[in-house]
Coordinates of C-alpha atoms in Angstrom, one line a residue:
X1249 CA 21.7 13.3 22.1
X1250 CA 19.3 15.3 24.3
X1251 CA 16.5 13.7 26.2
X1252 CA 13.9 15.5 23.9
X1253 CA 15.6 14.0 20.8
X1254 CA 15.6 10.6 22.3
X1255 CA 11.9 10.8 23.2
X1256 CA 11.1 12.0 19.6
X1257 CA 13.0 9.1 18.1
X1258 CA 11.5 6.6 20.5
X1259 CA 8.0 7.9 19.7
X1260 CA 8.7 7.7 15.9
X1261 CA 9.9 4.1 16.3
X1262 CA 6.8 3.1 18.3
X1263 CA 4.4 4.8 15.9
X1264 CA 6.2 3.1 13.0
X1265 CA 6.0 -0.3 14.6
X1266 CA 2.3 0.2 15.3
X1267 CA 1.7 1.3 11.7
X1268 CA 3.4 -1.8 10.3
X1269 CA 1.5 -4.1 12.6
X1270 CA -1.8 -2.5 11.8
X1271 CA -1.2 -2.7 8.1
X1272 CA -0.3 -6.4 8.4
X1273 CA -3.4 -7.2 10.4
X1274 CA -5.7 -5.3 7.9
X1275 CA -4.0 -7.0 4.9
X1276 CA -4.3 -10.4 6.5
X1277 CA -8.0 -10.0 7.5
X1278 CA -9.3 -8.0 4.5
X1279 CA -7.2 -8.0 1.4
X1280 CA -6.2 -11.7 1.4
X1281 CA -9.8 -13.0 1.8
X1282 CA -11.0 -10.6 -0.8
X1283 CA -8.3 -11.8 -3.2
X1284 CA -9.3 -15.4 -2.5
X1285 CA -13.0 -14.6 -3.4
X1286 CA -11.9 -13.0 -6.7
X1287 CA -9.6 -15.9 -7.6
X1288 CA -12.3 -18.5 -6.8
X1289 CA -15.0 -16.7 -8.8
X1290 CA -12.8 -16.1 -11.8
X1291 CA -11.1 -19.5 -11.4
X1292 CA -7.6 -18.0 -11.5
X1293 CA -4.7 -20.2 -10.3
X1294 CA -3.0 -19.2 -7.1
X1295 CA 0.4 -18.5 -8.7
X1296 CA -1.2 -16.2 -11.3
X1297 CA -3.3 -14.4 -8.7
X1298 CA -0.2 -13.8 -6.6
X1299 CA 1.8 -12.4 -9.5
X1300 CA -0.9 -10.2 -10.9
X1301 CA -3.7 -9.3 -8.4
X1302 CA -1.4 -8.8 -5.5
X1303 CA 0.8 -6.5 -7.6
X1304 CA -2.2 -4.6 -8.8
X1305 CA -3.5 -4.2 -5.2
X1306 CA -0.1 -3.1 -3.9
X1307 CA 0.4 -0.4 -6.6
X1308 CA -3.2 0.8 -6.9
X1309 CA -2.8 3.8 -4.5
X1310 CA 0.1 5.0 -6.6
X1311 CA -2.0 4.7 -9.8
X1312 CA -4.9 6.6 -8.3
X1313 CA -2.6 9.3 -7.0
X1314 CA -1.1 9.7 -10.4
X1315 CA -4.5 9.8 -12.2
X1316 CA -5.8 12.4 -9.7
X1317 CA -2.7 14.6 -10.1
X1318 CA -2.8 14.3 -13.9
X1319 CA -6.5 14.8 -14.7
X1320 CA -8.0 16.6 -11.7
X1321 CA -5.2 18.9 -10.4
X1322 CA -3.3 19.1 -13.7
X1323 CA 0.0 18.8 -12.0
X1324 CA 3.2 17.0 -13.2
X1325 CA 3.2 14.7 -10.2
X1326 CA 1.7 11.9 -12.3
X1327 CA 4.4 12.1 -14.9
X1328 CA 7.1 11.9 -12.3
X1329 CA 5.5 8.9 -10.7
X1330 CA 5.3 7.0 -13.9
X1331 CA 8.9 7.8 -14.9
X1332 CA 10.2 7.1 -11.4
X1333 CA 8.5 3.7 -11.2
X1334 CA 10.4 2.4 -14.2

């Protein structure tokens, strides 16, 4: 492997590690406290909240991308996303 290829791979690994760390920090500081507020206001048990609200929060970007592609851009991306997720 050339030195340029090594530097590219090293950079990609570093950027990936920083991205995962940033996502973990944001989830821990923002998403989990917001989920705790929702569960306490609606009086939802922790196990139910973990099974439903965490799943909804984790898949909501995919849902919004599908809805945007179906209804705004009129592309077939949304259909492929729905079929591919099953």
